[in-house]
Amino acid sequence: GGDDDGALGARYDCVFIDIFDGGNVCPPAFYGDAFLRDARRALAPGGVLVHNLHIGGRARGRALEAAEDALDRHFPHGVFRVDALGSSAFSGNALLLACTAPLERARFHEHAARAAERWGLRFDAARRVRGLRRVVREAPPDPAAATQP
């Protein structure tokens, strides 16, 4: 990729990422800077990237945190997370959503309902985004602040 019209020469309302290795961990290349830069370019204005990650265990937890950080760097309008129905801290799926434009949390329900109708989804998409929350990354400590009285 690299042109302004996206990596594939087209613009998309939504890009889904759902890939895992043998340990059910998303390979780092799929939340790496080059990949996310191209994925963002492929999104239309107001487009959303949806990244499905498995949760549970140290390796999956590290991958989830790294993906959240990476998405936060590439999508300054916000990164949101919702765990799939039936997920727990020990197993399941977390969906990360990143926007190319500001989008209120409440509007995800509206968009999910419209997407379900438009594409004939066989599940209640609006219900699945009910637990959506914004991922808030803490700023790294300011070394200068530690030296001031």
Tab-separated table of C-alpha atoms in Angstrom:
chain	number	residue	atom	x	y	z
A	1	GLY	CA	0.000	0.000	0.000
A	2	GLY	CA	1.026	3.573	0.416
A	3	ASP	CA	-1.239	5.627	-1.867
A	4	ASP	CA	-3.926	7.859	-0.407
A	5	ASP	CA	-6.744	5.624	-1.672
A	6	GLY	CA	-5.802	2.719	0.588
A	7	ALA	CA	-3.618	-0.317	0.279
A	8	LEU	CA	-6.002	-1.965	-2.195
A	9	GLY	CA	-6.997	1.141	-4.146
A	10	ALA	CA	-10.456	1.169	-2.539
A	11	ARG	CA	-12.017	2.594	0.616
A	12	TYR	CA	-14.020	0.456	3.013
A	13	ASP	CA	-16.547	1.247	5.745
A	14	CYS	CA	-15.127	-1.523	7.884
A	15	VAL	CA	-12.034	-3.740	7.933
A	16	PHE	CA	-12.110	-6.930	10.028
A	17	ILE	CA	-8.933	-8.561	11.347
A	18	ASP	CA	-9.376	-12.120	12.609
A	19	ILE	CA	-6.156	-14.141	12.405
A	20	PHE	CA	-4.358	-16.374	14.894
A	21	ASP	CA	-1.345	-18.663	15.108
A	22	GLY	CA	-1.331	-22.197	16.558
A	23	GLY	CA	-1.444	-20.805	20.112
A	24	ASN	CA	-4.507	-18.645	19.338
A	25	VAL	CA	-2.360	-15.514	19.511
A	26	CYS	CA	-2.603	-12.828	16.838
A	27	PRO	CA	0.772	-12.535	15.070
A	28	PRO	CA	2.367	-9.126	15.850
A	29	ALA	CA	2.540	-8.203	12.162
A	30	PHE	CA	-1.265	-7.798	12.201
A	31	TYR	CA	-1.105	-5.009	14.767
A	32	GLY	CA	2.249	-3.677	13.589
A	33	ASP	CA	2.767	-0.137	12.366
A	34	ALA	CA	3.001	-0.939	8.641
A	35	PHE	CA	-0.128	-3.106	8.659
A	36	LEU	CA	-2.206	-0.622	10.660
A	37	ARG	CA	-1.041	2.295	8.539
A	38	ASP	CA	-2.257	0.488	5.404
A	39	ALA	CA	-5.475	-0.669	7.087
A	40	ARG	CA	-6.257	2.896	8.150
A	41	ARG	CA	-5.623	4.152	4.607
A	42	ALA	CA	-8.034	1.510	3.308
A	43	LEU	CA	-10.840	2.849	5.496
A	44	ALA	CA	-13.310	5.403	4.207
A	45	PRO	CA	-13.835	8.572	6.252
A	46	GLY	CA	-15.730	7.475	9.346
A	47	GLY	CA	-14.644	3.872	8.793
A	48	VAL	CA	-14.068	1.400	11.596
A	49	LEU	CA	-11.398	-1.251	12.029
A	50	VAL	CA	-12.554	-4.297	14.037
A	51	HIS	CA	-9.820	-6.496	15.468
A	52	ASN	CA	-10.777	-9.850	17.028
A	53	LEU	CA	-8.296	-11.160	19.596
A	54	HIS	CA	-8.405	-14.208	21.862
A	55	ILE	CA	-8.116	-13.549	25.601
A	56	GLY	CA	-6.795	-15.685	28.439
A	57	GLY	CA	-3.179	-16.490	29.262
A	58	ARG	CA	-0.021	-14.391	29.300
A	59	ALA	CA	0.822	-14.488	25.588
A	60	ARG	CA	-2.717	-13.553	24.570
A	61	GLY	CA	-2.825	-10.838	27.246
A	62	ARG	CA	0.430	-9.338	25.950
A	63	ALA	CA	-0.856	-9.442	22.375
A	64	LEU	CA	-4.100	-7.740	23.427
A	65	GLU	CA	-2.245	-4.956	25.257
A	66	ALA	CA	0.161	-4.483	22.348
A	67	ALA	CA	-2.749	-4.318	19.883
A	68	GLU	CA	-4.563	-1.763	22.069
A	69	ASP	CA	-1.416	0.391	22.219
A	70	ALA	CA	-0.817	0.099	18.473
A	71	LEU	CA	-4.405	0.960	17.563
A	72	ASP	CA	-4.276	3.909	19.939
A	73	ARG	CA	-1.215	5.240	18.075
A	74	HIS	CA	-2.838	4.911	14.645
A	75	PHE	CA	-6.417	5.913	15.496
A	76	PRO	CA	-6.368	9.089	17.584
A	77	HIS	CA	-10.180	9.294	17.673
A	78	GLY	CA	-10.422	6.366	20.005
A	79	VAL	CA	-10.091	2.668	20.523
A	80	PHE	CA	-12.998	0.758	22.022
A	81	ARG	CA	-13.205	-2.775	23.411
A	82	VAL	CA	-16.031	-5.207	23.929
A	83	ASP	CA	-15.614	-8.794	25.080
A	84	ALA	CA	-17.635	-11.379	23.191
A	85	LEU	CA	-20.690	-12.844	24.867
A	86	GLY	CA	-19.647	-15.683	27.170
A	87	SER	CA	-16.029	-14.527	27.464
A	88	SER	CA	-14.196	-14.505	30.791
A	89	ALA	CA	-10.762	-13.373	31.948
A	90	PHE	CA	-9.551	-16.894	31.150
A	91	SER	CA	-10.921	-17.476	27.663
A	92	GLY	CA	-12.964	-15.920	24.922
A	93	ASN	CA	-12.609	-13.057	22.521
A	94	ALA	CA	-12.100	-9.322	22.780
A	95	LEU	CA	-13.087	-7.085	19.905
A	96	LEU	CA	-11.148	-3.858	19.496
A	97	LEU	CA	-12.780	-1.134	17.408
A	98	ALA	CA	-10.861	1.857	16.113
A	99	CYS	CA	-12.370	4.815	14.279
A	100	THR	CA	-11.059	7.156	11.609
A	101	ALA	CA	-13.336	9.897	12.950
A	102	PRO	CA	-14.870	10.712	16.323
A	103	LEU	CA	-17.734	8.360	17.067
A	104	GLU	CA	-19.743	8.325	20.246
A	105	ARG	CA	-19.958	5.031	22.088
A	106	ALA	CA	-23.750	5.123	21.881
A	107	ARG	CA	-23.655	5.411	18.088
A	108	PHE	CA	-21.972	1.996	17.820
A	109	HIS	CA	-25.324	0.426	18.744
A	110	GLU	CA	-27.010	2.315	15.928
A	111	HIS	CA	-24.299	1.335	13.439
A	112	ALA	CA	-24.329	-2.296	14.572
A	113	ALA	CA	-28.105	-2.520	14.110
A	114	ARG	CA	-27.872	-0.968	10.641
A	115	ALA	CA	-25.013	-3.308	9.670
A	116	ALA	CA	-27.014	-6.338	10.810
A	117	GLU	CA	-29.955	-5.269	8.684
A	118	ARG	CA	-27.866	-4.281	5.672
A	119	TRP	CA	-25.761	-7.438	5.565
A	120	GLY	CA	-28.306	-9.890	6.951
A	121	LEU	CA	-26.203	-10.862	9.956
A	122	ARG	CA	-27.530	-13.914	11.774
A	123	PHE	CA	-26.741	-12.519	15.218
A	124	ASP	CA	-27.788	-9.493	17.227
A	125	ALA	CA	-24.902	-7.136	16.471
A	126	ALA	CA	-26.373	-4.293	18.542
A	127	ARG	CA	-26.595	-6.552	21.617
A	128	ARG	CA	-22.986	-7.583	21.177
A	129	VAL	CA	-21.676	-4.026	21.419
A	130	ARG	CA	-23.592	-3.268	24.638
A	131	GLY	CA	-20.520	-3.738	26.859
A	132	LEU	CA	-18.372	-1.481	24.687
A	133	ARG	CA	-15.920	0.711	26.578
A	134	ARG	CA	-13.240	3.095	25.511
A	135	VAL	CA	-9.668	1.890	25.954
A	136	VAL	CA	-7.890	4.585	27.911
A	137	ARG	CA	-4.132	4.297	27.798
A	138	GLU	CA	-2.166	5.899	30.567
A	139	ALA	CA	0.426	8.416	29.431
A	140	PRO	CA	3.977	7.347	30.202
A	141	PRO	CA	5.415	9.062	33.276
A	142	ASP	CA	7.043	12.413	32.599
A	143	PRO	CA	10.711	12.128	33.665
A	144	ALA	CA	10.908	15.918	34.102
A	145	ALA	CA	8.067	15.868	36.640
A	146	ALA	CA	9.965	13.410	38.845
A	147	THR	CA	12.898	15.838	39.222
A	148	GLN	CA	10.792	18.841	40.209
A	149	PRO	CA	10.187	19.595	43.926
